[in-house]
Amino acid sequence: MMAIPIAIVGVGKIARDQHLPTLAASNRWRLAGVVSRHADDLDVSAHPTLTALKAAVPELAAVSICTPPIGRTDVIREALELGLDVMVEKPPAATISEAERFASLARDAGRSLFLTWHSREASGVAPLSAWLNGRTINRVAIEWMEDVRVWHPGQEWIWEPGIGVFDPGINALSILTRLLGPVSMTGATLRFPANKASPIAASLAMEGGAGELVSAEFSFDQRGPQTWTMTLDTDGGQATLLDGGGRLEINGSPVDVPEGTEYGRLYDRFAELVGKGEIDADLAPFRLVTDAFLIGRREQVDAFSWSD
Ligand code: NAP
């Protein structure tokens, strides 16, 4: 199998934590260069634009977009015009209409597009999905509580309108919609720091297509232990996903989960999509976020400081 030459656009936290190590360990992909304003410490060359990178590396075939979610249209259009297949970090865009445009641009260009949801590839999710088969889910309780100061140090874009605590919260919603299928937002309270344009916490109520009742508590201000947990009460017992989906317990007992990493599975899936010339652009988690903003009641809380 020939490794596919791929570029990364935006060498920030997630590119360094996950994408670069995953590509280095993959035999399906070969990192051919990056588009970056700062990254001059890598084994591959950094270029100011994708067009410049493609000129220097004509065999470049794909790109993985790791910039913040606001302002991706130009680089995705440029990638498709250069004939590249495109993978995109979550959340896909600033708005639903912008994300829908990515899919139509990819269709028109005849290229593959993968709008990714890395948490769906967490090790416990597929085994949980299999266990749920044939069982009736009654209730789902989500607690996604992390400290923005730890996970997004100094990233001002995280407080742009429409992001805030939904940057991690959308990961829970991606798992939820993978497990339940269609879900609708029935109530939301969004807590905005006095000095920020997006919420630092949210309480959500949702309902699955089969009447499952879902509650979610999201916080970006969680000191001490961090919690990314989803508990599902079913007619056949209780399942709990822990550590963002990395661990699974059934009725309190740990369950074996597959080896491998979220990003390893993401890039395998992208290789499959490229091989088949397909598009995977599921916006279900993103729609729940926009619905939360649509119906959410707003509360003001204390101003946020990175140094508190
Ligand atoms: P980040 O650390 O701020 O990195 C983003 C990179 O994008 C920057 O380092 C910069 O790279 C480039 N960039 C281009 N235009 C930019 C702009 N206007 N403002 C800031 N950066 C710009 O962000 P990140 O945490 O890696 O997040 C990137 C995406 O990955 C987001 O969609 C996020 O939701 C997702 N994600 C993040 C995490 C996490 O743990 N942080 C986990 C999973 C997914 P250059 O310096 O190379 O130009």
CSV table of C-alpha atoms and ligand atoms in Angstrom, one decimal:
chain,number,residue,atom,x,y,z
A,1,MET,CA,0.0,0.0,0.0
A,2,MET,CA,1.4,3.4,-1.0
A,3,ALA,CA,1.2,6.0,1.8
A,4,ILE,CA,-0.9,9.0,0.8
A,5,PRO,CA,1.0,12.4,1.0
A,6,ILE,CA,-0.9,14.7,3.3
A,7,ALA,CA,-0.4,18.2,4.7
A,8,ILE,CA,-1.6,19.7,8.0
A,9,VAL,CA,-2.9,23.3,8.0
A,10,GLY,CA,-2.4,24.9,11.5
A,11,VAL,CA,0.2,23.4,13.8
A,12,GLY,CA,-1.3,24.2,17.2
A,13,LYS,CA,-2.2,22.1,20.2
A,14,ILE,CA,-4.2,19.3,18.6
A,15,ALA,CA,-1.9,19.0,15.6
A,16,ARG,CA,1.1,18.5,17.9
A,17,ASP,CA,-0.7,16.4,20.5
A,18,GLN,CA,-2.5,14.0,18.1
A,19,HIS,CA,-2.2,14.6,14.3
A,20,LEU,CA,1.6,14.6,13.9
A,21,PRO,CA,2.2,11.5,16.1
A,22,THR,CA,-0.7,9.7,14.4
A,23,LEU,CA,0.6,10.4,10.9
A,24,ALA,CA,4.2,9.5,12.0
A,25,ALA,CA,2.9,6.1,13.2
A,26,SER,CA,0.7,5.4,10.2
A,27,ASN,CA,1.6,3.4,7.1
A,28,ARG,CA,-1.4,4.7,5.2
A,29,TRP,CA,-0.3,8.4,5.4
A,30,ARG,CA,2.9,10.3,4.9
A,31,LEU,CA,3.2,13.9,6.2
A,32,ALA,CA,4.4,15.9,3.1
A,33,GLY,CA,4.5,19.4,4.7
A,34,VAL,CA,2.6,21.9,6.8
A,35,VAL,CA,0.9,25.2,6.2
A,36,SER,CA,1.9,27.2,9.2
A,37,ARG,CA,2.9,30.7,10.4
A,38,HIS,CA,5.1,29.4,13.1
A,39,ALA,CA,6.1,25.7,12.8
A,40,ASP,CA,9.7,25.7,11.8
A,41,ASP,CA,10.8,22.9,14.1
A,42,LEU,CA,9.4,19.9,12.1
A,43,ASP,CA,11.0,17.4,9.8
A,44,VAL,CA,8.9,18.7,6.9
A,45,SER,CA,8.8,22.1,5.3
A,46,ALA,CA,6.4,24.8,6.4
A,47,HIS,CA,4.7,26.9,3.8
A,48,PRO,CA,2.6,30.1,4.0
A,49,THR,CA,-0.3,28.7,1.8
A,50,LEU,CA,-1.5,25.3,0.5
A,51,THR,CA,-0.9,26.6,-3.0
A,52,ALA,CA,2.8,27.2,-2.2
A,53,LEU,CA,3.0,23.7,-0.6
A,54,LYS,CA,1.4,22.0,-3.6
A,55,ALA,CA,3.9,23.8,-5.9
A,56,ALA,CA,6.8,22.5,-3.8
A,57,VAL,CA,5.3,19.0,-3.3
A,58,PRO,CA,3.2,18.2,-6.5
A,59,GLU,CA,2.3,14.7,-5.3
A,60,LEU,CA,0.4,16.2,-2.3
A,61,ALA,CA,-3.0,14.5,-2.3
A,62,ALA,CA,-4.8,15.4,0.9
A,63,VAL,CA,-5.0,17.9,3.7
A,64,SER,CA,-6.0,17.9,7.3
A,65,ILE,CA,-7.4,21.2,8.6
A,66,CYS,CA,-6.3,21.9,12.2
A,67,THR,CA,-7.0,25.6,12.5
A,68,PRO,CA,-9.6,27.0,14.8
A,69,PRO,CA,-13.2,26.5,13.5
A,70,ILE,CA,-13.8,30.1,12.5
A,71,GLY,CA,-12.5,31.1,9.0
A,72,ARG,CA,-12.0,27.8,7.3
A,73,THR,CA,-13.9,28.4,4.0
A,74,ASP,CA,-11.0,29.9,2.1
A,75,VAL,CA,-8.5,27.2,2.9
A,76,ILE,CA,-11.0,24.4,2.2
A,77,ARG,CA,-11.9,26.0,-1.1
A,78,GLU,CA,-8.2,26.4,-2.0
A,79,ALA,CA,-7.6,22.7,-1.1
A,80,LEU,CA,-10.4,21.5,-3.3
A,81,GLU,CA,-9.3,23.7,-6.2
A,82,LEU,CA,-5.9,22.1,-5.8
A,83,GLY,CA,-7.5,18.7,-6.2
A,84,LEU,CA,-6.9,17.6,-2.6
A,85,ASP,CA,-9.1,15.4,-0.4
A,86,VAL,CA,-9.9,17.2,2.9
A,87,MET,CA,-10.3,16.2,6.5
A,88,VAL,CA,-11.5,18.7,9.0
A,89,GLU,CA,-11.1,19.0,12.8
A,90,LYS,CA,-14.3,19.3,14.9
A,91,PRO,CA,-16.3,21.5,15.1
A,92,PRO,CA,-16.4,21.8,11.4
A,93,ALA,CA,-17.1,25.5,10.9
A,94,ALA,CA,-18.4,28.7,12.5
A,95,THR,CA,-22.0,28.1,11.3
A,96,ILE,CA,-24.2,25.3,10.0
A,97,SER,CA,-24.6,27.0,6.6
A,98,GLU,CA,-20.8,27.3,6.2
A,99,ALA,CA,-20.3,23.6,7.1
A,100,GLU,CA,-23.0,22.6,4.5
A,101,ARG,CA,-21.1,24.6,1.9
A,102,PHE,CA,-18.0,22.5,2.5
A,103,ALA,CA,-19.9,19.4,1.4
A,104,SER,CA,-21.3,21.1,-1.7
A,105,LEU,CA,-17.8,22.4,-2.6
A,106,ALA,CA,-16.4,18.9,-2.2
A,107,ARG,CA,-19.1,17.3,-4.3
A,108,ASP,CA,-18.6,19.9,-7.1
A,109,ALA,CA,-14.9,19.2,-7.0
A,110,GLY,CA,-15.3,15.5,-6.9
A,111,ARG,CA,-13.1,15.1,-3.8
A,112,SER,CA,-13.5,13.3,-0.5
A,113,LEU,CA,-14.4,15.3,2.6
A,114,PHE,CA,-14.4,14.1,6.2
A,115,LEU,CA,-15.9,16.3,8.8
A,116,THR,CA,-14.4,14.5,11.8
A,117,TRP,CA,-15.8,13.8,15.3
A,118,HIS,CA,-12.8,12.3,17.1
A,119,SER,CA,-14.7,11.3,20.3
A,120,ARG,CA,-16.9,8.9,18.2
A,121,GLU,CA,-13.7,6.9,17.7
A,122,ALA,CA,-12.9,6.7,21.5
A,123,SER,CA,-12.2,3.0,22.4
A,124,GLY,CA,-15.4,2.5,24.5
A,125,VAL,CA,-17.9,3.8,22.0
A,126,ALA,CA,-18.1,0.9,19.5
A,127,PRO,CA,-18.4,-1.7,22.3
A,128,LEU,CA,-21.1,0.4,24.0
A,129,SER,CA,-22.9,0.7,20.7
A,130,ALA,CA,-22.8,-3.1,20.3
A,131,TRP,CA,-24.0,-3.7,23.9
A,132,LEU,CA,-26.9,-1.3,23.4
A,133,ASN,CA,-28.1,-3.3,20.4
A,134,GLY,CA,-31.5,-4.8,21.3
A,135,ARG,CA,-31.7,-2.8,24.6
A,136,THR,CA,-34.0,0.1,25.3
A,137,ILE,CA,-32.4,3.3,26.6
A,138,ASN,CA,-34.5,5.1,29.1
A,139,ARG,CA,-32.2,7.9,30.3
A,140,VAL,CA,-28.8,9.4,29.5
A,141,ALA,CA,-26.9,11.7,31.8
A,142,ILE,CA,-23.8,13.5,30.5
A,143,GLU,CA,-21.2,15.3,32.6
A,144,TRP,CA,-18.5,17.0,30.5
A,145,MET,CA,-16.5,19.2,33.0
A,146,GLU,CA,-13.0,20.4,32.2
A,147,ASP,CA,-10.8,23.4,32.8
A,148,VAL,CA,-10.3,25.6,29.8
A,149,ARG,CA,-7.1,27.0,31.3
A,150,VAL,CA,-5.5,23.5,31.1
A,151,TRP,CA,-6.8,22.3,27.7
A,152,HIS,CA,-6.9,25.6,25.8
A,153,PRO,CA,-4.2,27.7,27.4
A,154,GLY,CA,-4.4,31.3,26.1
A,155,GLN,CA,-6.5,30.4,23.0
A,156,GLU,CA,-8.6,33.5,22.6
A,157,TRP,CA,-10.6,32.0,19.7
A,158,ILE,CA,-12.2,29.6,22.1
A,159,TRP,CA,-14.3,32.5,23.5
A,160,GLU,CA,-15.6,33.6,20.0
A,161,PRO,CA,-19.4,33.5,19.7
A,162,GLY,CA,-20.8,30.0,19.3
A,163,ILE,CA,-17.8,28.2,20.9
A,164,GLY,CA,-16.9,28.4,24.6
A,165,VAL,CA,-17.9,25.3,26.5
A,166,PHE,CA,-19.4,23.8,23.4
A,167,ASP,CA,-15.9,23.2,22.0
A,168,PRO,CA,-15.6,20.2,24.4
A,169,GLY,CA,-19.3,19.7,24.8
A,170,ILE,CA,-19.8,19.0,21.2
A,171,ASN,CA,-17.6,15.9,21.7
A,172,ALA,CA,-20.2,14.5,24.1
A,173,LEU,CA,-23.0,15.4,21.6
A,174,SER,CA,-21.0,13.5,18.9
A,175,ILE,CA,-21.0,10.4,20.9
A,176,LEU,CA,-24.7,10.8,21.9
A,177,THR,CA,-25.8,11.1,18.3
A,178,ARG,CA,-23.7,8.2,17.3
A,179,LEU,CA,-25.4,6.0,20.0
A,180,LEU,CA,-29.0,7.3,19.7
A,181,GLY,CA,-29.3,8.6,16.2
A,182,PRO,CA,-31.6,11.7,15.9
A,183,VAL,CA,-31.7,13.8,19.1
A,184,SER,CA,-33.6,17.0,19.6
A,185,MET,CA,-32.8,19.9,22.0
A,186,THR,CA,-35.7,20.6,24.4
A,187,GLY,CA,-34.2,23.0,26.9
A,188,ALA,CA,-31.0,24.9,27.5
A,189,THR,CA,-29.4,27.3,30.0
A,190,LEU,CA,-26.2,28.9,28.9
A,191,ARG,CA,-23.9,30.7,31.4
A,192,PHE,CA,-21.9,33.6,29.9
A,193,PRO,CA,-19.0,35.2,31.8
A,194,ALA,CA,-19.6,38.9,32.0
A,195,ASN,CA,-16.6,39.5,29.8
A,196,LYS,CA,-17.0,36.8,27.2
A,197,ALA,CA,-19.1,36.2,24.1
A,198,SER,CA,-19.7,32.5,24.6
A,199,PRO,CA,-20.8,30.3,27.6
A,200,ILE,CA,-18.5,28.9,30.2
A,201,ALA,CA,-21.1,26.4,31.3
A,202,ALA,CA,-24.4,24.9,30.0
A,203,SER,CA,-27.2,22.7,31.2
A,204,LEU,CA,-29.1,20.9,28.4
A,205,ALA,CA,-32.2,18.8,28.1
A,206,MET,CA,-32.7,16.6,25.0
A,207,GLU,CA,-34.9,13.8,23.8
A,208,GLY,CA,-33.9,10.9,21.5
A,209,GLY,CA,-36.0,9.7,18.7
A,210,ALA,CA,-37.4,6.8,20.8
A,211,GLY,CA,-38.2,9.1,23.7
A,212,GLU,CA,-34.9,8.7,25.6
A,213,LEU,CA,-34.5,11.5,28.1
A,214,VAL,CA,-31.0,13.1,28.0
A,215,SER,CA,-29.5,15.6,30.4
A,216,ALA,CA,-26.1,17.2,30.0
A,217,GLU,CA,-24.0,19.4,32.2
A,218,PHE,CA,-21.1,21.1,30.5
A,219,SER,CA,-18.4,23.2,32.3
A,220,PHE,CA,-15.2,24.9,31.2
A,221,ASP,CA,-14.4,25.9,34.8
A,222,GLN,CA,-13.8,22.5,36.4
A,223,ARG,CA,-10.9,22.6,38.9
A,224,GLY,CA,-9.4,19.4,40.2
A,225,PRO,CA,-10.4,16.1,38.6
A,226,GLN,CA,-11.7,16.5,35.1
A,227,THR,CA,-14.9,14.6,34.2
A,228,TRP,CA,-16.1,13.4,30.8
A,229,THR,CA,-18.7,10.8,31.6
A,230,MET,CA,-21.9,9.5,30.0
A,231,THR,CA,-24.3,7.2,31.9
A,232,LEU,CA,-27.0,5.3,30.1
A,233,ASP,CA,-29.8,3.6,32.0
A,234,THR,CA,-31.4,0.8,29.9
A,235,ASP,CA,-33.9,-2.0,30.4
A,236,GLY,CA,-30.8,-4.3,30.6
A,237,GLY,CA,-28.7,-2.4,33.1
A,238,GLN,CA,-26.5,0.7,33.3
A,239,ALA,CA,-23.6,1.5,31.0
A,240,THR,CA,-21.1,4.2,31.8
A,241,LEU,CA,-18.6,5.8,29.4
A,242,LEU,CA,-15.7,7.4,31.2
A,243,ASP,CA,-12.7,9.5,30.2
A,244,GLY,CA,-14.4,10.9,27.2
A,245,GLY,CA,-15.3,7.5,25.9
A,246,GLY,CA,-11.9,5.8,26.5
A,247,ARG,CA,-13.3,3.5,29.2
A,248,LEU,CA,-16.5,1.6,29.5
A,249,GLU,CA,-18.2,0.0,32.5
A,250,ILE,CA,-21.4,-2.1,32.4
A,251,ASN,CA,-23.2,-2.3,35.7
A,252,GLY,CA,-20.1,-1.0,37.5
A,253,SER,CA,-17.7,-3.5,36.0
A,254,PRO,CA,-15.0,-2.6,33.5
A,255,VAL,CA,-15.3,-3.9,30.0
A,256,ASP,CA,-12.4,-4.7,27.6
A,257,VAL,CA,-12.1,-2.1,24.9
A,258,PRO,CA,-10.2,-2.3,21.6
A,259,GLU,CA,-6.5,-1.2,21.3
A,260,GLY,CA,-5.7,1.8,19.2
A,261,THR,CA,-6.3,5.5,19.4
A,262,GLU,CA,-9.1,7.9,18.4
A,263,TYR,CA,-6.9,9.7,15.9
A,264,GLY,CA,-5.5,6.4,14.5
A,265,ARG,CA,-9.1,5.3,13.7
A,266,LEU,CA,-10.0,8.8,12.3
A,267,TYR,CA,-7.1,8.7,9.8
A,268,ASP,CA,-8.0,5.0,8.9
A,269,ARG,CA,-11.5,6.2,8.2
A,270,PHE,CA,-10.3,9.1,6.1
A,271,ALA,CA,-8.1,6.7,4.1
A,272,GLU,CA,-11.2,4.6,3.4
A,273,LEU,CA,-13.2,7.6,2.3
A,274,VAL,CA,-10.4,8.7,0.0
A,275,GLY,CA,-10.2,5.1,-1.4
A,276,LYS,CA,-13.9,5.2,-2.2
A,277,GLY,CA,-14.1,8.8,-3.2
A,278,GLU,CA,-16.8,9.4,-0.5
A,279,ILE,CA,-17.9,12.3,1.7
A,280,ASP,CA,-18.7,12.0,5.4
A,281,ALA,CA,-20.1,15.3,6.6
A,282,ASP,CA,-22.5,14.5,9.5
A,283,LEU,CA,-23.6,17.8,11.2
A,284,ALA,CA,-25.9,16.3,13.8
A,285,PRO,CA,-23.7,17.2,16.8
A,286,PHE,CA,-23.3,20.8,15.4
A,287,ARG,CA,-27.0,21.2,14.9
A,288,LEU,CA,-27.6,20.4,18.6
A,289,VAL,CA,-25.2,23.2,19.5
A,290,THR,CA,-26.9,25.7,17.3
A,291,ASP,CA,-30.3,24.6,18.7
A,292,ALA,CA,-28.9,25.2,22.3
A,293,PHE,CA,-28.0,28.7,21.2
A,294,LEU,CA,-31.4,29.2,19.6
A,295,ILE,CA,-33.5,28.2,22.6
A,296,GLY,CA,-31.0,28.7,25.4
A,297,ARG,CA,-31.9,31.0,28.3
A,298,ARG,CA,-28.9,33.1,29.1
A,299,GLU,CA,-27.4,33.8,32.6
A,300,GLN,CA,-24.5,36.0,33.3
A,301,VAL,CA,-21.8,34.7,35.6
A,302,ASP,CA,-18.5,36.1,37.0
A,303,ALA,CA,-16.0,37.4,34.5
A,304,PHE,CA,-13.4,34.9,33.2
A,305,SER,CA,-9.7,35.2,33.8
A,306,TRP,CA,-7.0,32.9,32.4
A,307,SER,CA,-5.0,33.4,35.6
A,308,ASP,CA,-7.7,32.8,38.3
B,1,NAP,P1,-4.6,26.1,18.6
B,1,NAP,O1,-3.7,25.5,19.6
B,1,NAP,O2,-5.0,27.5,18.8
B,1,NAP,O3,-4.0,25.9,17.2
B,1,NAP,C1,-4.6,26.4,16.0
B,1,NAP,C2,-3.5,26.6,15.0
B,1,NAP,O4,-4.2,27.1,13.8
B,1,NAP,C3,-2.6,27.8,15.4
B,1,NAP,O5,-1.5,27.3,16.1
B,1,NAP,C4,-2.1,28.3,14.1
B,1,NAP,O6,-1.2,27.4,13.6
B,1,NAP,C5,-3.3,28.1,13.2
B,1,NAP,N1,-4.2,29.3,12.9
B,1,NAP,C6,-4.5,29.8,11.7
B,1,NAP,N2,-5.3,30.8,11.8
B,1,NAP,C7,-5.4,31.1,13.1
B,1,NAP,C8,-6.2,32.0,13.9
B,1,NAP,N3,-6.9,33.0,13.3
B,1,NAP,N4,-6.1,32.0,15.2
B,1,NAP,C9,-5.4,31.0,15.9
B,1,NAP,N5,-4.7,30.0,15.2
B,1,NAP,C10,-4.7,30.1,13.8
B,1,NAP,O7,-6.0,25.3,18.6
B,1,NAP,P2,-6.2,23.7,18.8
B,1,NAP,O8,-6.5,23.5,20.3
B,1,NAP,O9,-5.1,22.9,18.2
B,1,NAP,O10,-7.6,23.5,18.1
B,1,NAP,C11,-7.7,23.5,16.7
B,1,NAP,C12,-9.0,22.7,16.3
B,1,NAP,O11,-8.8,21.4,16.9
B,1,NAP,C13,-10.2,23.3,16.9
B,1,NAP,O12,-11.3,23.1,16.0
B,1,NAP,C14,-10.5,22.4,18.2
B,1,NAP,O13,-11.8,22.3,18.5
B,1,NAP,C15,-9.9,21.1,17.7
B,1,NAP,N6,-9.5,20.2,18.8
B,1,NAP,C16,-8.7,20.7,19.8
B,1,NAP,C17,-8.4,19.8,20.9
B,1,NAP,C18,-7.5,20.3,22.0
B,1,NAP,O14,-7.3,19.5,23.0
B,1,NAP,N7,-7.0,21.5,22.0
B,1,NAP,C19,-8.8,18.5,20.9
B,1,NAP,C20,-9.6,18.0,19.8
B,1,NAP,C21,-9.9,18.9,18.8
B,1,NAP,P3,0.2,28.0,12.9
B,1,NAP,O15,0.9,28.7,14.1
B,1,NAP,O16,0.9,26.7,12.5
B,1,NAP,O17,-0.1,28.9,11.8
